[in-house]
Amino acid sequence: MTPPRDSHTIRYQPDESCPSLTALSVGLQGVMLILGPLVLVVAITARAGNQDEAYLTWAVFASLIIAGGLTALQASRLGRLGAGHILIMGPTPNYVVISVLALAAGGPMLLASLTVAASMFYIGLSAWLPLLRRVFTPVVSGIVLMLIAATALPIALDRVGETPRDASAAAGPVIALATLAAVVMLSLRARGSWRIWSPVMAIATGCLVAVTFGAYDVEHIRNAKWAGLPSSGFPGIDLTPGLDFWALLPAFVVVALAGSVKNIGDCIAIQQVSWRNPRVTDYRLVQGSLYTNGAGILLSGLAGTPPTTVYSSSSPLLINLTGVASRSVGWAIGAVMMIVALVPKAAAVLLAIPSPAMGAYLIAAIGMIFVSGVQSVVTDGLDQGKALTVAVAFSLGVGLDNQTIGTDLLGETWGQLIDNGILIGALAAVLMTQFIELSTRGRRARLHIDLQPSAFSTVDEFLCGFAAGIGWDESAAQRLRAAGEETLASLLQQADDSDAPSLIVAVRHRGTVVEMEFIAVFDEQNLEDRLAHLGEESQGASGMEEGEISLRLLRHYASSVQHQKFQGLDVVTVQVSATG
């Protein structure tokens, strides 16, 4: 995740309009930042899946149209769709492995069917995000990303040896080495605006080396039209899925769900870097981003192309370099991408990039995916249980991938479920994570009531009994009850008297800390933002309103307060320590 930038360098926030020329200029930089990787991912997937040029041309066209439209939508807020921030979208390396498997097993129609099915699960997770956040944890997501990187590496290495028959045997390795060296040096040493052009310059280096070996195909560029639509290549979708579909579906679902957890981090990161003054994450915008990602996967499935989701680092990098986070930049990026889709000559230039250069670039991208997975794993601290989970799940995933153990036991079709490393590794991670959660948990309790003034006595009695049950002394119990009372008071200030929402209070004890979750339905200001605002004000009590007094008391009694706002649901998590 990209760290927040210096707030003084933000020239235009998301809600501020910038001059059209500025939006277009930054938008062009954004397109150049991801155009090469977008085409490369599609090309590598299609070629590794043994598809013809007609399908490849169609896939690039459709991917550009879908990515452009959804990048513009991400910058907007249309109902529950969109994040209201710059989030550039396109086919990502995360789906290369499973897309290649689908293309090899049943062609573009199978890929289309599997992608559509996976999108339903992705959209479902977006809707149930508040309830599933404890299952698809950062550890599970990180392990899946690490497994994606490990299983995709052979695909990248296979591209290194793909050169014209009349080219020298050394052409592939030399082209790949030159490209990889350029990627590394530019990524480490390029500064400022030069860094945004690093991918283009690295690929150009590989192409120049390919020219010296006679391994650069210019004929395809000459034959491409300057403008027009693909005349063929649309695969359609198979509405009668067979055994290959059911064998590969679990892997598609696992990658899609793990990708959604990663995309949550992407949206949180873009909210952090887009504003001059730090803001608490708005999970309604996170859900809007996820819904749009789900729409991208769905549209990709209907078009028979590799799934389209958010590019993780591109948008924060663009904002860091330009200081422009205005939504109009997202609209400009979307428009330019769709225009490029209508210029086959531009796509042909990118498709002519030699396979060794593509493979070398993918190796670097795979490495970043692996590092991203490691970062996700250590987000909440790597204790003994998490370390063992990572070790076992990753070893199982890498060890079983492309083996024949499942095939020997269950046959050619269903055995693929066991022989799929990503699926087995993810399943092991989920099971071990939940086992650790259940086996180490302390006492838990749950209360379901209506959010209304009469709830004070019910909640107080509930917390008093819980504190007595875990053996807390009178002082600790009083802090817990006071924190619960002030949280409830703050929530009641947001409630509509005419329609009291349902409130769930879930309490659990771990070590010396009790964690309370207050789950209700609101659509107002975030409590964390209000608490942070109080911290910046004078500590004097004069002129304070009743609501401010309640918030100050809550901050006094609680060791931690976290308020996550989802669409249609609020989750306030309060931690109280026994030692004060």
Coordinates of C-alpha atoms in Angstrom, one line a residue:
M1 CA 0.0 0.0 0.0
T2 CA 1.4 3.4 -0.9
P3 CA 1.9 5.6 2.1
P4 CA 0.1 9.0 2.3
R5 CA 1.8 11.8 0.6
D6 CA 2.6 15.2 2.0
S7 CA -0.8 16.9 2.2
H8 CA 0.8 20.2 1.0
T9 CA 1.5 18.8 -2.5
I10 CA -2.1 17.9 -3.3
R11 CA -3.1 20.4 -5.9
Y12 CA -6.6 19.2 -6.6
Q13 CA -8.6 17.0 -4.3
P14 CA -11.2 14.5 -5.6
D15 CA -14.1 16.9 -5.0
E16 CA -12.3 19.9 -6.7
S17 CA -12.5 20.5 -10.4
C18 CA -9.2 21.1 -12.2
P19 CA -8.6 22.8 -15.6
S20 CA -9.5 20.6 -18.6
L21 CA -6.0 20.8 -20.0
T22 CA -4.6 19.7 -16.7
A23 CA -7.0 16.8 -16.4
L24 CA -6.2 15.7 -20.0
S25 CA -2.5 16.0 -19.4
V26 CA -2.6 13.9 -16.2
G27 CA -5.0 11.5 -17.9
L28 CA -2.6 10.9 -20.7
Q29 CA 0.1 10.1 -18.2
G30 CA -2.2 7.7 -16.5
V31 CA -3.0 5.9 -19.7
M32 CA 0.7 5.6 -20.6
L33 CA 1.3 4.2 -17.2
I34 CA -0.9 1.2 -17.7
L35 CA -1.4 0.8 -21.4
G36 CA 1.7 -1.3 -21.8
P37 CA 0.9 -3.6 -18.9
L38 CA -2.7 -3.9 -19.9
V39 CA -1.9 -5.2 -23.4
L40 CA 0.9 -7.3 -22.1
V41 CA -1.3 -9.2 -19.7
V42 CA -3.9 -9.9 -22.4
A43 CA -1.2 -10.9 -24.9
I44 CA 0.6 -13.2 -22.5
T45 CA -2.7 -14.8 -21.4
A46 CA -3.9 -15.4 -25.0
R47 CA -0.6 -16.7 -26.3
A48 CA 0.0 -19.0 -23.3
G49 CA -3.5 -20.3 -23.8
N50 CA -2.8 -21.1 -27.5
Q51 CA -5.3 -18.6 -29.0
D52 CA -5.1 -17.1 -32.5
E53 CA -4.5 -13.5 -33.5
A54 CA -8.3 -12.8 -34.1
Y55 CA -9.1 -13.6 -30.5
L56 CA -6.0 -11.6 -29.3
T57 CA -7.1 -8.5 -31.3
W58 CA -10.6 -8.8 -29.9
A59 CA -9.5 -9.3 -26.3
V60 CA -7.3 -6.2 -26.4
F61 CA -10.1 -4.1 -27.9
A62 CA -12.7 -5.3 -25.4
S63 CA -10.3 -4.9 -22.5
L64 CA -9.6 -1.3 -23.4
I65 CA -13.3 -0.4 -23.8
I66 CA -14.2 -2.1 -20.5
A67 CA -11.3 -0.7 -18.6
G68 CA -11.9 2.8 -19.9
G69 CA -15.6 2.9 -19.1
L70 CA -15.1 1.5 -15.6
T71 CA -12.2 3.8 -14.8
A72 CA -14.5 6.7 -15.5
L73 CA -17.2 5.0 -13.4
Q74 CA -14.8 4.6 -10.5
A75 CA -14.2 8.3 -10.5
S76 CA -17.9 8.9 -10.2
R77 CA -20.6 8.0 -7.7
L78 CA -23.5 6.4 -9.5
G79 CA -25.9 4.9 -7.0
R80 CA -23.8 2.2 -5.2
L81 CA -21.2 2.1 -8.0
G82 CA -17.9 4.0 -8.1
A83 CA -15.3 5.0 -5.5
G84 CA -15.4 8.7 -6.2
H85 CA -11.6 8.6 -6.6
I86 CA -9.1 7.9 -9.4
L87 CA -8.8 4.1 -9.7
I88 CA -7.4 2.9 -13.0
M89 CA -8.7 -0.4 -14.1
G90 CA -7.5 -3.1 -16.5
P91 CA -6.6 -6.9 -16.8
T92 CA -4.1 -7.7 -14.0
P93 CA -1.5 -10.4 -13.6
N94 CA -3.5 -11.9 -10.7
Y95 CA -5.8 -13.7 -13.2
V96 CA -3.2 -14.9 -15.7
V97 CA -2.7 -18.4 -14.3
I98 CA -6.4 -19.4 -14.0
S99 CA -7.2 -17.6 -17.3
V100 CA -4.5 -19.6 -19.1
L101 CA -5.9 -22.9 -17.6
A102 CA -9.4 -22.0 -18.8
L103 CA -8.2 -21.1 -22.3
A104 CA -6.2 -24.3 -22.6
A105 CA -9.0 -26.5 -21.3
G106 CA -12.0 -25.1 -23.2
G107 CA -11.0 -21.9 -25.1
P108 CA -12.5 -18.4 -24.7
M109 CA -16.0 -19.6 -24.2
L110 CA -15.0 -21.5 -21.1
L111 CA -13.0 -18.5 -19.8
A112 CA -16.1 -16.4 -20.4
S113 CA -18.4 -18.7 -18.4
L114 CA -16.0 -19.0 -15.5
T115 CA -15.4 -15.3 -15.4
V116 CA -19.1 -14.5 -15.3
A117 CA -19.6 -17.0 -12.5
A118 CA -16.7 -15.6 -10.5
S119 CA -18.1 -12.1 -10.8
M120 CA -21.3 -13.2 -9.0
F121 CA -19.2 -14.3 -6.1
Y122 CA -17.2 -11.1 -6.2
I123 CA -20.3 -8.9 -6.2
G124 CA -21.8 -11.1 -3.4
L125 CA -18.7 -10.6 -1.2
S126 CA -19.0 -6.8 -1.8
A127 CA -22.5 -6.9 -0.5
W128 CA -21.7 -9.0 2.5
L129 CA -18.3 -7.3 3.2
P130 CA -19.1 -6.4 6.8
L131 CA -20.0 -10.0 7.7
L132 CA -17.1 -11.7 5.8
R133 CA -14.3 -9.5 6.9
R134 CA -13.2 -12.0 9.6
V135 CA -13.1 -14.9 7.1
F136 CA -11.2 -13.3 4.2
T137 CA -8.5 -11.8 6.4
P138 CA -5.3 -10.1 5.3
V139 CA -3.4 -13.3 6.0
V140 CA -5.7 -15.4 3.7
S141 CA -5.5 -12.7 1.0
G142 CA -1.7 -12.4 1.3
I143 CA -1.2 -16.2 1.0
V144 CA -3.3 -16.3 -2.2
L145 CA -1.3 -13.5 -3.7
M146 CA 1.9 -15.3 -2.9
L147 CA 0.6 -18.4 -4.5
I148 CA -0.5 -16.5 -7.6
A149 CA 3.0 -15.2 -8.0
A150 CA 4.6 -18.6 -7.5
T151 CA 2.3 -20.4 -10.0
A152 CA 2.5 -17.6 -12.6
L153 CA 6.3 -17.5 -12.6
P154 CA 6.6 -20.6 -15.0
I155 CA 4.3 -18.8 -17.5
A156 CA 6.6 -15.8 -17.5
L157 CA 9.7 -17.9 -17.9
D158 CA 8.1 -19.8 -20.8
R159 CA 7.8 -16.5 -22.7
V160 CA 11.6 -16.0 -22.7
G161 CA 12.1 -18.8 -25.2
E162 CA 9.5 -17.7 -27.7
T163 CA 11.4 -16.1 -30.6
P164 CA 11.1 -16.4 -34.4
R165 CA 12.5 -19.6 -35.8
D166 CA 15.2 -17.8 -37.8
A167 CA 16.4 -15.8 -34.7
S168 CA 19.5 -16.7 -32.8
A169 CA 19.2 -19.1 -29.8
A170 CA 20.6 -16.3 -27.6
A171 CA 17.9 -13.8 -28.7
G172 CA 15.3 -14.7 -26.0
P173 CA 17.5 -14.7 -22.9
V174 CA 19.4 -11.5 -24.0
I175 CA 16.1 -9.6 -24.8
A176 CA 14.6 -10.7 -21.4
L177 CA 17.8 -9.8 -19.5
A178 CA 18.0 -6.4 -21.1
T179 CA 14.3 -5.7 -20.3
L180 CA 14.5 -6.9 -16.7
A181 CA 17.7 -4.9 -16.1
A182 CA 16.0 -1.8 -17.5
V183 CA 12.9 -2.4 -15.2
V184 CA 15.1 -2.8 -12.1
M185 CA 17.4 0.1 -12.8
L186 CA 14.6 2.5 -13.7
S187 CA 12.4 1.5 -10.8
L188 CA 15.3 2.0 -8.4
R189 CA 16.8 5.2 -9.8
A190 CA 14.1 7.0 -11.8
R191 CA 12.8 10.1 -9.9
G192 CA 9.9 12.5 -10.4
S193 CA 8.1 12.4 -13.7
W194 CA 10.7 10.0 -15.2
R195 CA 9.4 7.3 -12.9
I196 CA 6.0 7.3 -14.6
W197 CA 7.6 6.4 -17.9
S198 CA 9.7 3.6 -16.5
P199 CA 7.6 0.7 -17.8
V200 CA 7.5 2.2 -21.3
M201 CA 11.3 2.8 -21.4
A202 CA 12.0 -0.7 -20.1
I203 CA 9.8 -2.3 -22.7
A204 CA 11.3 -0.1 -25.4
T205 CA 14.8 -1.3 -24.3
G206 CA 13.7 -4.9 -24.9
C207 CA 12.3 -4.0 -28.3
L208 CA 15.5 -2.3 -29.4
V209 CA 17.5 -5.3 -28.4
A210 CA 15.0 -7.5 -30.3
V211 CA 15.5 -5.4 -33.5
T212 CA 19.2 -6.2 -33.4
F213 CA 18.4 -9.9 -33.3
G214 CA 15.7 -9.6 -36.0
A215 CA 13.1 -10.7 -33.5
Y216 CA 10.7 -7.7 -33.8
D217 CA 7.7 -8.2 -36.0
V218 CA 7.0 -5.0 -37.9
E219 CA 4.7 -6.7 -40.5
H220 CA 1.8 -6.9 -38.1
I221 CA 2.1 -3.1 -37.4
R222 CA 2.1 -2.3 -41.2
N223 CA -1.0 -4.4 -41.8
A224 CA -3.0 -2.9 -38.9
K225 CA -5.7 -0.3 -39.7
W226 CA -5.5 3.2 -38.3
A227 CA -9.1 3.1 -37.1
G228 CA -11.9 0.6 -36.9
L229 CA -13.4 -2.3 -34.9
P230 CA -12.3 -5.9 -34.8
S231 CA -14.0 -7.9 -37.5
S232 CA -13.9 -11.2 -35.6
G233 CA -12.7 -12.9 -32.4
F234 CA -15.8 -12.5 -30.2
P235 CA -16.1 -15.9 -28.5
G236 CA -19.5 -15.8 -27.0
I237 CA -20.4 -17.5 -23.7
D238 CA -21.2 -21.2 -23.0
L239 CA -24.5 -21.5 -21.2
T240 CA -24.2 -25.3 -20.8
P241 CA -21.1 -25.7 -18.6
G242 CA -19.4 -29.1 -18.5
L243 CA -17.0 -30.8 -16.2
D244 CA -14.1 -28.5 -17.0
F245 CA -16.2 -25.6 -15.8
W246 CA -17.0 -27.1 -12.5
A247 CA -13.4 -28.3 -12.0
L248 CA -12.0 -24.8 -12.5
L249 CA -14.7 -22.8 -10.9
P250 CA -13.4 -23.1 -7.3
A251 CA -10.0 -21.7 -8.3
F252 CA -11.7 -18.8 -10.1
V253 CA -13.8 -18.0 -7.1
V254 CA -10.8 -18.2 -4.7
V255 CA -8.7 -15.8 -6.9
A256 CA -11.7 -13.4 -7.3
L257 CA -12.4 -13.3 -3.5
A258 CA -8.8 -13.0 -2.6
G259 CA -8.5 -10.2 -5.2
S260 CA -11.5 -8.4 -3.6
V261 CA -9.6 -8.3 -0.3
K262 CA -6.6 -6.8 -2.0
N263 CA -8.9 -4.4 -3.8
I264 CA -10.1 -3.2 -0.4
G265 CA -6.6 -2.2 0.4
D266 CA -6.3 -0.4 -3.0
C267 CA -9.4 1.7 -2.3
I268 CA -8.2 2.5 1.2
A269 CA -4.8 3.5 -0.2
I270 CA -6.3 5.9 -2.8
Q271 CA -8.4 7.5 -0.1
Q272 CA -5.3 8.1 2.0
V273 CA -3.3 9.8 -0.8
S274 CA -6.0 11.9 -2.4
W275 CA -6.7 14.4 0.3
R276 CA -4.7 17.3 1.9
N277 CA -5.9 16.4 5.4
P278 CA -6.0 12.7 6.4
R279 CA -9.5 11.2 6.6
V280 CA -10.9 8.0 8.1
T281 CA -11.6 5.4 5.5
D282 CA -15.1 5.5 4.2
Y283 CA -16.1 1.9 3.6
R284 CA -19.1 3.0 1.6
L285 CA -16.7 4.1 -1.1
V286 CA -14.7 0.9 -0.7
Q287 CA -17.9 -1.1 -1.4
G288 CA -18.7 1.2 -4.3
S289 CA -15.2 0.4 -5.7
L290 CA -15.8 -3.4 -5.2
Y291 CA -19.2 -3.3 -6.9
T292 CA -17.5 -1.6 -9.9
N293 CA -14.7 -4.2 -9.9
G294 CA -17.4 -6.9 -9.9
A295 CA -19.0 -5.2 -12.9
G296 CA -15.6 -5.2 -14.6
I297 CA -15.2 -9.0 -14.0
L298 CA -18.8 -9.5 -15.3
L299 CA -18.3 -7.5 -18.4
S300 CA -15.0 -9.2 -19.1
G301 CA -16.7 -12.5 -18.9
L302 CA -19.5 -11.5 -21.3
A303 CA -16.8 -10.3 -23.7
G304 CA -14.6 -13.4 -23.2
T305 CA -11.5 -11.5 -22.0
P306 CA -9.3 -11.8 -19.0
P307 CA -11.0 -10.2 -15.9
T308 CA -10.7 -6.5 -15.4
T309 CA -10.0 -5.0 -11.9
V310 CA -8.1 -2.1 -10.3
Y311 CA -4.4 -1.7 -10.9
S312 CA -3.0 -1.6 -7.3
S313 CA -0.2 0.9 -7.5
S314 CA -0.8 2.9 -10.7
S315 CA -3.4 5.4 -9.3
P316 CA -1.5 6.3 -6.0
L317 CA 1.7 6.6 -8.1
L318 CA 0.0 9.0 -10.5
I319 CA -1.3 11.2 -7.7
N320 CA 2.1 11.1 -5.9
L321 CA 3.8 12.3 -9.1
T322 CA 1.3 15.0 -10.2
G323 CA -0.5 16.1 -7.1
V324 CA -3.8 15.9 -9.0
A325 CA -6.5 13.7 -7.5
S326 CA -9.5 15.3 -9.1
R327 CA -12.2 13.0 -10.4
S328 CA -12.0 14.7 -13.8
V329 CA -8.7 12.9 -14.3
G330 CA -10.4 9.5 -14.0
W331 CA -12.9 10.6 -16.6
A332 CA -10.1 11.7 -18.9
I333 CA -8.3 8.4 -18.5
G334 CA -11.4 6.5 -19.3
A335 CA -12.1 8.5 -22.4
V336 CA -8.5 8.2 -23.7
M337 CA -8.5 4.5 -23.2
M338 CA -11.7 4.0 -25.2
I339 CA -10.3 6.2 -28.0
V340 CA -7.1 4.1 -28.1
A341 CA -9.3 1.0 -28.4
L342 CA -10.6 2.4 -31.7
V343 CA -7.0 2.8 -33.1
P344 CA -5.8 -0.8 -34.0
K345 CA -2.5 0.6 -35.1
A346 CA -1.7 1.6 -31.5
A347 CA -2.6 -1.8 -30.2
A348 CA -0.6 -3.5 -33.0
V349 CA 2.6 -1.6 -31.8
L350 CA 2.1 -3.0 -28.4
L351 CA 1.2 -6.5 -29.6
A352 CA 4.4 -6.6 -31.6
I353 CA 6.5 -6.5 -28.4
P354 CA 8.6 -9.7 -28.4
S355 CA 7.5 -12.4 -26.0
P356 CA 10.9 -12.4 -24.1
A357 CA 10.3 -8.7 -23.3
M358 CA 6.8 -9.5 -22.1
G359 CA 8.0 -12.4 -20.0
A360 CA 10.7 -10.2 -18.3
Y361 CA 8.2 -7.5 -17.5
L362 CA 5.8 -10.1 -16.1
I363 CA 8.6 -11.5 -13.9
A364 CA 9.0 -8.1 -12.3
A365 CA 5.2 -7.7 -11.9
I366 CA 5.0 -11.2 -10.4
G367 CA 7.7 -10.2 -7.9
M368 CA 5.6 -7.2 -6.8
I369 CA 2.5 -9.4 -6.4
F370 CA 4.5 -11.7 -4.1
V371 CA 5.8 -8.7 -2.1
S372 CA 2.3 -7.4 -1.9
G373 CA 1.2 -10.7 -0.5
V374 CA 3.9 -10.7 2.1
Q375 CA 2.9 -7.1 3.1
S376 CA -0.7 -8.2 3.5
V377 CA 0.3 -11.1 5.7
V378 CA 2.3 -9.0 8.1
T379 CA -0.2 -6.2 8.3
D380 CA -1.6 -7.2 11.7
G381 CA 1.6 -8.7 13.0
L382 CA 3.1 -12.1 12.2
D383 CA 2.7 -14.2 15.4
Q384 CA 3.4 -17.9 15.7
G385 CA 0.0 -19.0 14.5
K386 CA 0.0 -16.8 11.5
A387 CA 3.6 -17.8 10.6
L388 CA 2.6 -21.5 10.7
T389 CA -0.5 -20.8 8.6
V390 CA 1.6 -19.1 6.0
A391 CA 4.2 -21.8 6.0
V392 CA 1.7 -24.7 5.7
A393 CA -0.7 -23.1 3.2
F394 CA 2.1 -21.8 0.9
S395 CA 4.0 -25.1 1.0
L396 CA 0.8 -27.1 0.2
G397 CA -0.1 -24.7 -2.6
V398 CA 3.3 -24.7 -4.3
G399 CA 3.9 -28.4 -3.7
L400 CA 0.5 -29.6 -5.0
D401 CA 0.3 -27.3 -8.0
N402 CA 0.4 -29.2 -11.3
Q403 CA 0.9 -32.5 -9.5
T404 CA -1.2 -35.6 -10.3
I405 CA -2.2 -36.6 -6.8
G406 CA -5.8 -35.5 -7.3
T407 CA -6.0 -36.9 -10.8
D408 CA -4.8 -40.3 -9.5
L409 CA -7.4 -40.2 -6.7
L410 CA -10.5 -38.7 -8.4
G411 CA -9.8 -38.9 -12.1
E412 CA -8.9 -36.4 -14.8
T413 CA -11.7 -33.9 -14.3
W414 CA -12.4 -33.6 -10.5
G415 CA -8.8 -34.3 -9.6
Q416 CA -7.9 -30.8 -10.9
L417 CA -9.5 -29.4 -7.7
I418 CA -6.7 -31.1 -5.5
D419 CA -4.0 -30.4 -8.1
N420 CA -4.8 -26.7 -8.1
G421 CA -2.2 -25.1 -5.8
I422 CA -4.0 -21.8 -5.4
L423 CA -7.3 -23.4 -4.4
I424 CA -5.7 -25.9 -1.9
G425 CA -3.4 -23.2 -0.4
A426 CA -6.3 -20.8 0.1
L427 CA -8.5 -23.5 1.6
A428 CA -5.8 -24.4 4.0
A429 CA -5.3 -20.8 5.0
V430 CA -9.0 -20.2 5.7
L431 CA -9.3 -23.4 7.7
M432 CA -6.2 -22.8 9.8
T433 CA -7.1 -19.1 10.3
Q434 CA -10.5 -20.0 11.6
F435 CA -9.2 -22.8 13.7
I436 CA -6.8 -20.4 15.4
E437 CA -9.6 -17.9 15.9
L438 CA -11.9 -20.4 17.5
S439 CA -9.3 -22.3 19.6
T440 CA -7.8 -19.1 21.1
R441 CA -10.9 -17.1 21.6
G442 CA -11.9 -16.1 25.1
R443 CA -15.4 -15.6 26.4
R444 CA -18.0 -14.2 23.9
A445 CA -21.5 -12.8 24.2
R446 CA -24.0 -11.2 21.9
L447 CA -27.0 -8.9 22.4
H448 CA -29.7 -8.0 19.8
I449 CA -31.9 -5.0 20.6
D450 CA -33.6 -1.9 19.1
L451 CA -31.5 1.3 19.1
Q452 CA -33.6 3.5 21.3
P453 CA -33.2 5.3 24.7
S454 CA -34.5 2.3 26.6
A455 CA -31.5 0.3 25.4
F456 CA -29.2 1.9 28.0
S457 CA -30.3 -0.2 30.9
T458 CA -30.3 -3.4 28.7
V459 CA -26.8 -2.8 27.4
D460 CA -25.5 -1.8 30.9
E461 CA -26.9 -5.0 32.5
F462 CA -25.4 -7.1 29.6
L463 CA -21.9 -5.6 30.0
C464 CA -22.0 -5.8 33.8
G465 CA -22.8 -9.5 33.6
F466 CA -20.0 -10.0 31.0
A467 CA -17.4 -8.2 33.1
A468 CA -18.4 -10.4 36.1
G469 CA -18.2 -13.5 34.0
I470 CA -14.5 -12.8 33.0
G471 CA -13.5 -11.8 36.5
W472 CA -12.9 -8.1 36.0
D473 CA -12.7 -6.0 39.1
E474 CA -15.0 -3.1 39.9
S475 CA -12.8 -0.5 38.3
A476 CA -12.3 -2.3 35.0
A477 CA -16.0 -3.3 34.8
Q478 CA -16.9 0.4 35.3
R479 CA -14.7 1.4 32.4
L480 CA -16.3 -1.2 30.2
R481 CA -19.8 -0.2 31.1
A482 CA -19.0 3.5 30.7
A483 CA -17.4 3.0 27.3
G484 CA -20.5 1.0 26.2
E485 CA -22.8 3.7 27.5
E486 CA -20.9 6.5 25.7
T487 CA -20.8 4.5 22.4
L488 CA -24.5 3.9 22.6
A489 CA -25.1 7.6 23.4
S490 CA -23.1 8.7 20.3
L491 CA -25.0 6.2 18.1
L492 CA -28.4 7.4 19.4
Q493 CA -27.5 11.0 18.3
Q494 CA -27.4 9.7 14.7
A495 CA -30.6 7.6 15.0
D496 CA -33.8 8.7 13.4
D497 CA -36.5 8.9 16.1
S498 CA -39.2 7.8 13.7
D499 CA -37.4 4.6 12.7
A500 CA -35.2 3.0 15.4
P501 CA -32.7 0.7 13.7
S502 CA -31.7 -2.8 15.0
L503 CA -28.6 -2.9 17.1
I504 CA -26.3 -5.8 17.6
V505 CA -23.7 -5.7 20.5
A506 CA -21.1 -8.4 20.2
V507 CA -18.5 -8.7 23.0
R508 CA -15.4 -10.9 23.2
H509 CA -12.6 -11.1 25.8
R510 CA -8.9 -11.7 24.8
G511 CA -6.2 -11.5 27.4
T512 CA -6.6 -8.1 29.2
V513 CA -8.8 -6.5 26.6
V514 CA -12.5 -6.7 25.9
E515 CA -13.6 -5.8 22.3
M516 CA -17.2 -4.5 21.8
E517 CA -18.8 -4.3 18.4
F518 CA -21.9 -2.1 17.9
I519 CA -23.5 -2.9 14.6
A520 CA -26.3 -0.5 13.4
V521 CA -27.7 1.1 10.3
F522 CA -26.7 4.8 9.7
D523 CA -25.6 7.1 7.0
E524 CA -24.1 10.0 8.9
Q525 CA -20.7 11.3 10.0
N526 CA -18.0 8.9 11.1
L527 CA -17.3 8.8 14.8
E528 CA -13.5 8.4 14.2
D529 CA -13.5 11.6 12.3
R530 CA -15.4 13.4 15.1
L531 CA -13.0 12.0 17.7
A532 CA -10.0 13.1 15.7
H533 CA -11.5 16.5 15.3
L534 CA -12.0 16.8 19.0
G535 CA -8.3 16.1 19.5
E536 CA -7.4 19.2 17.4
E537 CA -9.7 21.5 19.5
S538 CA -9.0 23.1 22.8
Q539 CA -9.4 20.8 25.8
G540 CA -11.5 23.4 27.6
A541 CA -15.1 22.4 28.2
S542 CA -16.7 25.7 27.6
G543 CA -19.1 25.8 24.7
M544 CA -19.2 22.0 24.3
E545 CA -22.4 20.4 23.1
E546 CA -23.8 17.3 24.7
G547 CA -22.6 15.1 21.8
E548 CA -19.0 16.4 22.2
I549 CA -19.0 15.6 25.9
S550 CA -20.1 12.0 25.1
L551 CA -17.4 11.6 22.6
R552 CA -14.7 12.9 25.0
L553 CA -15.9 10.5 27.6
L554 CA -15.7 7.6 25.1
R555 CA -12.2 8.5 24.2
H556 CA -11.3 8.6 27.9
Y557 CA -12.7 5.2 28.7
A558 CA -11.7 3.3 25.5
S559 CA -8.2 2.3 24.5
S560 CA -9.3 2.1 20.8
V561 CA -12.3 3.2 18.8
Q562 CA -12.8 2.2 15.1
H563 CA -15.8 3.2 13.1
Q564 CA -16.3 1.4 9.7
K565 CA -19.1 2.7 7.6
F566 CA -20.5 0.3 5.0
Q567 CA -23.5 0.8 2.6
G568 CA -26.5 0.4 4.9
L569 CA -24.4 -0.7 7.9
D570 CA -22.2 0.8 10.6
V571 CA -19.7 -1.1 12.7
V572 CA -18.2 0.6 15.7
T573 CA -15.5 -1.4 17.4
V574 CA -14.4 -0.3 20.9
Q575 CA -11.6 -1.9 22.9
V576 CA -11.4 -1.5 26.7
S577 CA -8.3 -2.6 28.7
A578 CA -8.6 -4.2 32.1
T579 CA -5.5 -2.2 33.2
G580 CA -6.9 1.2 32.1

